[in-house]
Amino acid sequence: MRTKIVAGNWKMNKTLEEGVLLVKEIKQLLVSSPFTQSAEKYNIIIAPPFIHLKAINDLLIDDPFISIAAQNCSSEEKGAYTGEVSAQMIKSTGAKYIIIGHSERRNYFNESNAMLAKKINLVLSNNLLPIYCCGERLEERNTNIYFDVVKKQINDGLFHLSSLEISKVIIAYEPVWAIGTGLNATPQQAQEMHKFIRKVVSDKFGEQIANSISILYGGSCNAKNAKELFANPDVDGGLIGGASLIASDFVKIIQSF
Ligand code: PEP
């Protein structure tokens, strides 16, 4: 059975004080949540800004469900790269995951698939788990090249990995036109693309590995539409932006499986 995952990407939001408060609220709401009694495997991931990682990880040290992710890491191992944060530094905070290739990194910071492949290697070599984002822009959907675009992102970012390495990757499909716009993919559009991504992984690494990988949907997923999106057989959860900043909404999304 694939792990069900809800990951909250805070982006560049929340002071440390606000972030600590938000995590405390989420924990409090989850204590009485029915999913904590379930036999199914759930992972909840919170991705705060780098400078909050250690403090927020300390709050969650004994929590059986919630782990911490960074939103990005450097493509270099260490050295004279002012302002960068390495995978090794992230590991030392207690974080377990790193989001790689978010469309905001690809678009605003020109991160190429080749650079992202280097980052994936650093995440894995530091015994962390990557959440690798892919997704097409609106013009790519409108011109019907969206399958090709996503296939290339998966191919260039992940196909150099071994079978053991790819089985540690979480993939997040995030159509760029749906991120922060209030326009989510329909459940049919999400299922169609998730099934396609699983087939792309299967053609390269085999069905067993493809069936074991969690593929998350991201793009205006919220407390109202999560249930419909998560009901699809190839949608294993969500990568949530805006709605992860409100404790009650984030917990409702977690309870949408
Ligand atoms: C995201 O940035 O990963 C995201 C999905 O954002 P939002 O949920 O706000 O669309």
mmCIF file of C-alpha atoms and ligand atoms in Angstrom:
data_model
loop_
_atom_site.group_PDB
_atom_site.id
_atom_site.type_symbol
_atom_site.label_atom_id
_atom_site.label_comp_id
_atom_site.label_asym_id
_atom_site.label_seq_id
_atom_site.Cartn_x
_atom_site.Cartn_y
_atom_site.Cartn_z
ATOM 1 C CA MET A 1 0.000 0.000 0.000
ATOM 2 C CA ARG A 2 1.347 3.439 -0.932
ATOM 3 C CA THR A 3 1.926 5.987 1.814
ATOM 4 C CA LYS A 4 -0.652 8.758 1.884
ATOM 5 C CA ILE A 5 0.992 12.144 2.245
ATOM 6 C CA VAL A 6 -0.124 15.688 2.863
ATOM 7 C CA ALA A 7 2.707 18.216 2.669
ATOM 8 C CA GLY A 8 2.344 21.899 3.495
ATOM 9 C CA ASN A 9 4.635 24.330 1.678
ATOM 10 C CA TRP A 10 4.694 27.578 3.602
ATOM 11 C CA LYS A 11 6.820 29.329 0.959
ATOM 12 C CA MET A 12 8.115 32.722 2.210
ATOM 13 C CA ASN A 13 5.423 33.110 4.881
ATOM 14 C CA LYS A 14 5.355 33.151 8.704
ATOM 15 C CA THR A 15 7.805 34.577 11.200
ATOM 16 C CA LEU A 16 9.328 32.031 13.565
ATOM 17 C CA GLU A 17 6.814 32.947 16.257
ATOM 18 C CA GLU A 18 3.873 32.607 13.855
ATOM 19 C CA GLY A 19 5.233 29.319 12.512
ATOM 20 C CA VAL A 20 5.594 27.807 15.984
ATOM 21 C CA LEU A 21 2.024 28.830 16.783
ATOM 22 C CA LEU A 22 0.718 27.280 13.558
ATOM 23 C CA VAL A 23 2.453 23.958 14.238
ATOM 24 C CA LYS A 24 1.086 23.901 17.797
ATOM 25 C CA GLU A 25 -2.431 24.490 16.439
ATOM 26 C CA ILE A 26 -2.053 21.705 13.857
ATOM 27 C CA LYS A 27 -0.790 19.279 16.511
ATOM 28 C CA GLN A 28 -3.670 20.165 18.811
ATOM 29 C CA LEU A 29 -6.272 19.622 16.092
ATOM 30 C CA LEU A 30 -4.724 16.295 15.100
ATOM 31 C CA VAL A 31 -4.770 14.826 18.621
ATOM 32 C CA SER A 32 -8.495 14.200 18.381
ATOM 33 C CA SER A 33 -8.500 13.360 14.676
ATOM 34 C CA PRO A 34 -9.853 9.933 13.581
ATOM 35 C CA PHE A 35 -6.988 9.395 11.117
ATOM 36 C CA THR A 36 -4.534 8.980 14.009
ATOM 37 C CA GLN A 37 -6.353 5.732 14.897
ATOM 38 C CA SER A 38 -6.231 4.350 11.339
ATOM 39 C CA ALA A 39 -4.060 1.416 10.318
ATOM 40 C CA GLU A 40 -3.184 3.105 7.024
ATOM 41 C CA LYS A 41 0.163 4.757 6.616
ATOM 42 C CA TYR A 42 0.031 8.553 6.649
ATOM 43 C CA ASN A 43 2.824 11.085 6.509
ATOM 44 C CA ILE A 44 2.247 14.728 7.209
ATOM 45 C CA ILE A 45 5.043 17.005 6.108
ATOM 46 C CA ILE A 46 5.540 20.672 6.894
ATOM 47 C CA ALA A 47 7.974 22.750 4.828
ATOM 48 C CA PRO A 48 8.735 26.016 6.632
ATOM 49 C CA PRO A 49 11.411 28.501 5.565
ATOM 50 C CA PHE A 50 15.003 27.330 6.165
ATOM 51 C CA ILE A 51 15.580 29.445 9.251
ATOM 52 C CA HIS A 52 12.625 27.861 11.083
ATOM 53 C CA LEU A 53 13.574 24.228 10.379
ATOM 54 C CA LYS A 54 15.422 23.442 13.603
ATOM 55 C CA ALA A 55 12.969 25.137 15.966
ATOM 56 C CA ILE A 56 9.975 23.524 14.299
ATOM 57 C CA ASN A 57 11.630 20.133 14.145
ATOM 58 C CA ASP A 58 12.287 20.389 17.896
ATOM 59 C CA LEU A 59 8.553 20.902 18.461
ATOM 60 C CA LEU A 60 7.816 17.710 16.531
ATOM 61 C CA ILE A 61 10.559 15.471 17.838
ATOM 62 C CA ASP A 62 8.163 12.873 19.322
ATOM 63 C CA ASP A 63 5.369 13.316 16.827
ATOM 64 C CA PRO A 64 4.552 10.024 15.048
ATOM 65 C CA PHE A 65 2.947 11.641 11.988
ATOM 66 C CA ILE A 66 4.531 14.996 11.207
ATOM 67 C CA SER A 67 7.992 15.504 9.713
ATOM 68 C CA ILE A 68 9.803 18.495 8.359
ATOM 69 C CA ALA A 69 10.915 19.372 4.840
ATOM 70 C CA ALA A 70 13.024 22.160 3.413
ATOM 71 C CA GLN A 71 11.630 23.985 0.389
ATOM 72 C CA ASN A 72 14.855 23.847 -1.611
ATOM 73 C CA CYS A 73 18.585 23.176 -1.302
ATOM 74 C CA SER A 74 21.747 24.218 -3.087
ATOM 75 C CA SER A 75 22.939 22.290 -6.133
ATOM 76 C CA GLU A 76 26.443 22.477 -4.631
ATOM 77 C CA GLU A 77 27.746 20.394 -1.775
ATOM 78 C CA LYS A 78 29.509 23.145 0.226
ATOM 79 C CA GLY A 79 31.804 26.137 -0.084
ATOM 80 C CA ALA A 80 31.791 29.722 -1.326
ATOM 81 C CA TYR A 81 28.142 30.059 -2.382
ATOM 82 C CA THR A 82 26.918 33.017 -0.365
ATOM 83 C CA GLY A 83 23.297 32.733 0.728
ATOM 84 C CA GLU A 84 22.926 29.084 -0.247
ATOM 85 C CA VAL A 85 21.880 26.252 2.080
ATOM 86 C CA SER A 86 23.247 22.744 1.523
ATOM 87 C CA ALA A 87 21.447 19.417 1.826
ATOM 88 C CA GLN A 88 23.902 18.469 4.573
ATOM 89 C CA MET A 89 22.969 21.578 6.598
ATOM 90 C CA ILE A 90 19.301 20.736 6.178
ATOM 91 C CA LYS A 91 19.956 17.199 7.380
ATOM 92 C CA SER A 92 21.590 18.604 10.519
ATOM 93 C CA THR A 93 18.346 20.392 11.503
ATOM 94 C CA GLY A 94 16.448 17.101 11.728
ATOM 95 C CA ALA A 95 14.489 17.628 8.508
ATOM 96 C CA LYS A 96 13.695 14.467 6.523
ATOM 97 C CA TYR A 97 12.590 15.778 3.129
ATOM 98 C CA ILE A 98 13.534 18.476 0.613
ATOM 99 C CA ILE A 99 11.186 19.854 -2.035
ATOM 100 C CA ILE A 100 13.050 20.009 -5.333
ATOM 101 C CA GLY A 101 11.979 21.742 -8.532
ATOM 102 C CA HIS A 102 8.975 23.697 -7.302
ATOM 103 C CA SER A 103 7.698 25.739 -10.264
ATOM 104 C CA GLU A 104 8.515 28.958 -8.392
ATOM 105 C CA ARG A 105 12.169 27.809 -8.271
ATOM 106 C CA ARG A 106 12.060 26.772 -11.937
ATOM 107 C CA ASN A 107 10.420 30.016 -13.083
ATOM 108 C CA TYR A 108 11.771 32.780 -10.803
ATOM 109 C CA PHE A 109 15.234 31.326 -10.226
ATOM 110 C CA ASN A 110 15.786 29.621 -13.605
ATOM 111 C CA GLU A 111 16.378 26.181 -12.166
ATOM 112 C CA SER A 112 16.893 23.754 -15.024
ATOM 113 C CA ASN A 113 16.183 20.030 -15.038
ATOM 114 C CA ALA A 114 19.966 19.443 -15.091
ATOM 115 C CA MET A 115 20.439 21.545 -11.951
ATOM 116 C CA LEU A 116 17.524 19.756 -10.291
ATOM 117 C CA ALA A 117 19.081 16.371 -11.078
ATOM 118 C CA LYS A 118 22.202 17.524 -9.177
ATOM 119 C CA LYS A 119 20.050 18.597 -6.233
ATOM 120 C CA ILE A 120 18.236 15.251 -6.215
ATOM 121 C CA ASN A 121 21.618 13.501 -5.948
ATOM 122 C CA LEU A 122 22.621 15.660 -2.984
ATOM 123 C CA VAL A 123 19.303 15.060 -1.228
ATOM 124 C CA LEU A 124 19.692 11.297 -1.568
ATOM 125 C CA SER A 125 23.387 11.185 -0.706
ATOM 126 C CA ASN A 126 22.541 12.974 2.554
ATOM 127 C CA ASN A 127 19.927 10.323 3.364
ATOM 128 C CA LEU A 128 17.063 12.735 2.870
ATOM 129 C CA LEU A 129 13.987 12.151 0.714
ATOM 130 C CA PRO A 130 13.180 14.362 -2.278
ATOM 131 C CA ILE A 131 9.730 15.646 -3.167
ATOM 132 C CA TYR A 132 10.253 16.291 -6.880
ATOM 133 C CA CYS A 133 7.822 18.744 -8.483
ATOM 134 C CA CYS A 134 6.733 18.723 -12.086
ATOM 135 C CA GLY A 135 3.922 20.365 -14.003
ATOM 136 C CA GLU A 136 3.051 22.253 -17.153
ATOM 137 C CA ARG A 137 2.308 25.941 -17.734
ATOM 138 C CA LEU A 138 -1.047 27.114 -19.057
ATOM 139 C CA GLU A 139 0.190 27.595 -22.631
ATOM 140 C CA GLU A 140 1.629 24.082 -22.569
ATOM 141 C CA ARG A 141 -1.734 22.651 -21.528
ATOM 142 C CA ASN A 142 -3.559 24.742 -24.088
ATOM 143 C CA THR A 143 -1.280 23.576 -26.881
ATOM 144 C CA ASN A 144 -1.618 19.943 -25.816
ATOM 145 C CA ILE A 145 2.058 19.386 -25.071
ATOM 146 C CA TYR A 146 1.542 18.906 -21.331
ATOM 147 C CA PHE A 147 2.273 15.179 -21.293
ATOM 148 C CA ASP A 148 5.565 15.767 -23.157
ATOM 149 C CA VAL A 149 6.557 18.588 -20.792
ATOM 150 C CA VAL A 150 5.970 16.519 -17.662
ATOM 151 C CA LYS A 151 7.629 13.433 -19.175
ATOM 152 C CA LYS A 152 10.756 15.491 -19.917
ATOM 153 C CA GLN A 153 10.835 16.901 -16.368
ATOM 154 C CA ILE A 154 10.637 13.367 -14.940
ATOM 155 C CA ASN A 155 13.113 12.003 -17.452
ATOM 156 C CA ASP A 156 15.753 14.727 -17.014
ATOM 157 C CA GLY A 157 15.368 15.096 -13.252
ATOM 158 C CA LEU A 158 15.011 11.476 -12.160
ATOM 159 C CA PHE A 159 15.950 8.925 -14.810
ATOM 160 C CA HIS A 160 19.642 8.892 -13.893
ATOM 161 C CA LEU A 161 18.735 7.315 -10.526
ATOM 162 C CA SER A 162 19.065 3.655 -9.586
ATOM 163 C CA SER A 163 15.960 1.582 -8.770
ATOM 164 C CA LEU A 164 16.739 1.876 -5.079
ATOM 165 C CA GLU A 165 17.091 5.658 -5.336
ATOM 166 C CA ILE A 166 13.917 6.275 -7.361
ATOM 167 C CA SER A 167 11.898 4.290 -4.837
ATOM 168 C CA LYS A 168 12.760 6.974 -2.243
ATOM 169 C CA VAL A 169 11.384 9.824 -4.371
ATOM 170 C CA ILE A 170 7.963 11.401 -3.885
ATOM 171 C CA ILE A 171 6.647 13.070 -7.038
ATOM 172 C CA ALA A 172 4.368 16.116 -6.867
ATOM 173 C CA TYR A 173 2.354 17.002 -9.964
ATOM 174 C CA GLU A 174 1.647 20.721 -9.797
ATOM 175 C CA PRO A 175 0.189 22.306 -12.916
ATOM 176 C CA VAL A 176 1.669 25.819 -12.876
ATOM 177 C CA TRP A 177 -1.659 27.342 -13.939
ATOM 178 C CA ALA A 178 -3.248 25.988 -10.756
ATOM 179 C CA ILE A 179 -0.645 27.169 -8.216
ATOM 180 C CA GLY A 180 -1.902 30.024 -6.081
ATOM 181 C CA THR A 181 -4.583 30.875 -8.655
ATOM 182 C CA GLY A 182 -7.615 29.292 -7.025
ATOM 183 C CA LEU A 183 -7.996 27.174 -10.200
ATOM 184 C CA ASN A 184 -7.402 23.529 -9.347
ATOM 185 C CA ALA A 185 -7.066 20.728 -11.876
ATOM 186 C CA THR A 186 -10.295 18.748 -12.027
ATOM 187 C CA PRO A 187 -10.120 15.335 -10.358
ATOM 188 C CA GLN A 188 -10.186 13.828 -13.895
ATOM 189 C CA GLN A 189 -7.270 15.995 -15.070
ATOM 190 C CA ALA A 190 -5.276 15.125 -11.932
ATOM 191 C CA GLN A 191 -5.962 11.380 -12.251
ATOM 192 C CA GLU A 192 -5.096 11.425 -15.972
ATOM 193 C CA MET A 193 -1.709 13.019 -15.329
ATOM 194 C CA HIS A 194 -0.893 10.964 -12.216
ATOM 195 C CA LYS A 195 -1.636 7.755 -14.122
ATOM 196 C CA PHE A 196 0.584 8.997 -16.953
ATOM 197 C CA ILE A 197 3.440 9.818 -14.542
ATOM 198 C CA ARG A 198 3.178 6.351 -12.995
ATOM 199 C CA LYS A 199 3.365 4.825 -16.498
ATOM 200 C CA VAL A 200 6.453 6.923 -17.332
ATOM 201 C CA VAL A 201 8.133 5.677 -14.134
ATOM 202 C CA SER A 202 6.980 2.118 -14.828
ATOM 203 C CA ASP A 203 8.379 2.103 -18.383
ATOM 204 C CA LYS A 204 11.798 2.972 -16.992
ATOM 205 C CA PHE A 205 11.906 1.281 -13.566
ATOM 206 C CA GLY A 206 9.163 -1.370 -13.713
ATOM 207 C CA GLU A 207 5.621 -1.653 -12.465
ATOM 208 C CA GLN A 208 6.446 -2.673 -8.920
ATOM 209 C CA ILE A 209 8.515 0.440 -8.251
ATOM 210 C CA ALA A 210 6.022 2.708 -10.052
ATOM 211 C CA ASN A 211 3.183 1.315 -7.954
ATOM 212 C CA SER A 212 5.071 1.971 -4.730
ATOM 213 C CA ILE A 213 5.829 5.664 -5.388
ATOM 214 C CA SER A 214 3.560 8.326 -3.867
ATOM 215 C CA ILE A 215 2.406 10.949 -6.370
ATOM 216 C CA LEU A 216 0.946 14.093 -4.807
ATOM 217 C CA TYR A 217 -1.295 16.680 -6.421
ATOM 218 C CA GLY A 218 -0.593 20.392 -5.889
ATOM 219 C CA GLY A 219 -2.306 23.507 -7.172
ATOM 220 C CA SER A 220 -5.070 25.243 -5.218
ATOM 221 C CA CYS A 221 -5.873 22.053 -3.316
ATOM 222 C CA ASN A 222 -7.938 23.107 -0.314
ATOM 223 C CA ALA A 223 -10.304 21.920 2.412
ATOM 224 C CA LYS A 224 -13.219 21.943 -0.066
ATOM 225 C CA ASN A 225 -11.744 20.071 -3.037
ATOM 226 C CA ALA A 226 -9.216 17.715 -1.374
ATOM 227 C CA LYS A 227 -11.692 14.847 -0.899
ATOM 228 C CA GLU A 228 -12.571 14.696 -4.606
ATOM 229 C CA LEU A 229 -8.944 14.949 -5.655
ATOM 230 C CA PHE A 230 -7.677 12.341 -3.163
ATOM 231 C CA ALA A 231 -10.433 9.881 -4.153
ATOM 232 C CA ASN A 232 -8.581 9.134 -7.405
ATOM 233 C CA PRO A 233 -6.621 5.869 -7.475
ATOM 234 C CA ASP A 234 -3.312 7.465 -8.522
ATOM 235 C CA VAL A 235 -3.534 10.549 -6.281
ATOM 236 C CA ASP A 236 -1.720 9.703 -3.043
ATOM 237 C CA GLY A 237 -2.160 13.053 -1.344
ATOM 238 C CA GLY A 238 -1.317 16.693 -1.836
ATOM 239 C CA LEU A 239 1.352 19.354 -1.770
ATOM 240 C CA ILE A 240 -0.494 22.305 -0.334
ATOM 241 C CA GLY A 241 0.515 25.968 -0.504
ATOM 242 C CA GLY A 242 -1.934 28.636 0.673
ATOM 243 C CA ALA A 243 -4.254 26.310 2.596
ATOM 244 C CA SER A 244 -1.357 24.959 4.669
ATOM 245 C CA LEU A 245 -1.048 28.341 6.392
ATOM 246 C CA ILE A 246 -4.370 27.906 8.227
ATOM 247 C CA ALA A 247 -4.331 25.089 10.784
ATOM 248 C CA SER A 248 -8.007 24.123 10.480
ATOM 249 C CA ASP A 249 -7.860 24.007 6.662
ATOM 250 C CA PHE A 250 -4.646 21.983 6.650
ATOM 251 C CA VAL A 251 -6.099 19.457 9.103
ATOM 252 C CA LYS A 252 -9.329 19.213 7.060
ATOM 253 C CA ILE A 253 -7.204 18.384 4.019
ATOM 254 C CA ILE A 254 -5.397 15.668 6.012
ATOM 255 C CA GLN A 255 -8.786 14.262 6.986
ATOM 256 C CA SER A 256 -9.919 14.151 3.338
ATOM 257 C CA PHE A 257 -8.610 10.657 2.513
HETATM 258 C C1 PEP B 1 2.396 25.036 -4.064
HETATM 259 O O1 PEP B 1 2.991 26.092 -4.110
HETATM 260 O O2 PEP B 1 3.036 23.971 -3.978
HETATM 261 C C2 PEP B 1 0.946 25.066 -4.130
HETATM 262 C C3 PEP B 1 0.328 23.984 -4.458
HETATM 263 O O3 PEP B 1 0.337 26.277 -3.853
HETATM 264 P P1 PEP B 1 -1.242 26.540 -3.688
HETATM 265 O O4 PEP B 1 -1.808 25.372 -2.920
HETATM 266 O O5 PEP B 1 -1.338 27.822 -2.955
HETATM 267 O O6 PEP B 1 -1.801 26.590 -5.085
#
